[in-house]
C-alpha positions as a printed Julia matrix, in Angstrom:
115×3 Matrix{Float64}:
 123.42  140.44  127.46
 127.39  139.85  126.75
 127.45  136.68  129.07
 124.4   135.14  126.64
 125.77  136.35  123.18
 129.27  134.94  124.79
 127.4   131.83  125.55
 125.79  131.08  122.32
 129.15  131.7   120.53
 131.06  129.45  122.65
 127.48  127.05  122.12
 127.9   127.46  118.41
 132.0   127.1   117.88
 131.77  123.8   120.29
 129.04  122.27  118.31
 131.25  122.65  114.82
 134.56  121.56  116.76
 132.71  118.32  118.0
 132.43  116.35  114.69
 135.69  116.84  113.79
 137.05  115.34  117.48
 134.58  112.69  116.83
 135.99  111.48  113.33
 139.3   111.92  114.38
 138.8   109.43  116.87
 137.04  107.27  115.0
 140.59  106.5   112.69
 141.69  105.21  116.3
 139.77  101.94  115.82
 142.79   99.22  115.9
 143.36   98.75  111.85
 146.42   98.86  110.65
 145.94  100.57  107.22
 146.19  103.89  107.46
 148.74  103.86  110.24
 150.24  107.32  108.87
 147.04  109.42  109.42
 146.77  107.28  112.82
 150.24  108.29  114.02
 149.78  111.8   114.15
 146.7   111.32  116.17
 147.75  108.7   118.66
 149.45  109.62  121.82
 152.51  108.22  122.25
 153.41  106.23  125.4
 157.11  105.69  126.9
 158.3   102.84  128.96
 161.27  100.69  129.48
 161.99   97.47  127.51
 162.03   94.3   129.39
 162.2    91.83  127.3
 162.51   91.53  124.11
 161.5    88.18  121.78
 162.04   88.5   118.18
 161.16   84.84  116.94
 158.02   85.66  117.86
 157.87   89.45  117.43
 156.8    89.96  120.95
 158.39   92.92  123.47
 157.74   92.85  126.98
 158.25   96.96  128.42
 157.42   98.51  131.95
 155.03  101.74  130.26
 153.1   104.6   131.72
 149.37  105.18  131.52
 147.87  103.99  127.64
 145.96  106.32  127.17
 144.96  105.22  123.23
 143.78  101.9   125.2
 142.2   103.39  128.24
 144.95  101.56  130.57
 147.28  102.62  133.19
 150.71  102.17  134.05
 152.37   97.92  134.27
 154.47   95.99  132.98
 152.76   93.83  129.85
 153.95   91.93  126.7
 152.69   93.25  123.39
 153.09   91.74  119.72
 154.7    94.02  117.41
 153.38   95.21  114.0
 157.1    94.54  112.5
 159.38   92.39  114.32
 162.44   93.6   112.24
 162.27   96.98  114.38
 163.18   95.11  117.48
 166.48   94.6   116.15
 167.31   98.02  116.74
 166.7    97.94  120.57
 167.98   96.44  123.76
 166.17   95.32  127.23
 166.33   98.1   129.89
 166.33  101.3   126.66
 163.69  103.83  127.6
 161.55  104.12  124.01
 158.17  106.07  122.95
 155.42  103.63  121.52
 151.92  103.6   120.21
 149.84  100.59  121.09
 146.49   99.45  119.61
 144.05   96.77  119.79
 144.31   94.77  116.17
 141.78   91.82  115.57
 141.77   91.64  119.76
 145.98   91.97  120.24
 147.55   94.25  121.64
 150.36   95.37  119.52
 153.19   97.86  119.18
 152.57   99.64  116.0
 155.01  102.4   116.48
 158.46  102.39  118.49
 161.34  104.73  118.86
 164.38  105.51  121.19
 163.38  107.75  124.06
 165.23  111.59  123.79
């Protein structure tokens, strides 16, 4: 009798949790306003700067799994949401990133220096 009242609880308390996992997701969806709500929901990826193209806001970086865009680990250039922050970094610095898929490009909408 435990392991069924234990099972309908555990029924109930997933069934409540589930909406909320679902809209959080759903502010995932590759817009770019509301980028503060987005950032503390987004994982953030690290990888190692490549190349670096600021005329036309573009950054090339060796990265680990993306898991915010379902792709694993390889070297790829993105655009970047501002080009000014690439002032700030150098090929071959280890960062943290957030990627997303805006209007079909993928695009750096969050950088920092790696710890």
């Amino acid at each position: 009798m435990k392991h069924v009242i234990l099972a309908g609880l555990i029924g109930i308390l997933s069934s409540l949790a589930t909406p909320a996992f679902a809209a959080d997701r759903s502010t995932m969806g590759g817009h770019a306003h509301g980028a503060g709500q987005q950032m503390a929901q987004m994982p953030m990826s690290q990888g190692e700067i490549k190349k670096i193209n600021t005329d036309k806001g573009m950054i090339t970086i060796k990265h680990g799994p993306l898991h915010s865009l379902g792709m694993g680990p390889m070297t790829m250039s993105f655009q970047v949401a501002d080009a000014g922050q690439l002032k700030a970094y150098t090929p071959g610095q280890m960062i943290r990133f957030t990627a997303e898929n805006i209007d079909g490009k993928l695009t750096v909408t969050h950088i920092e220096a790696a710890q």
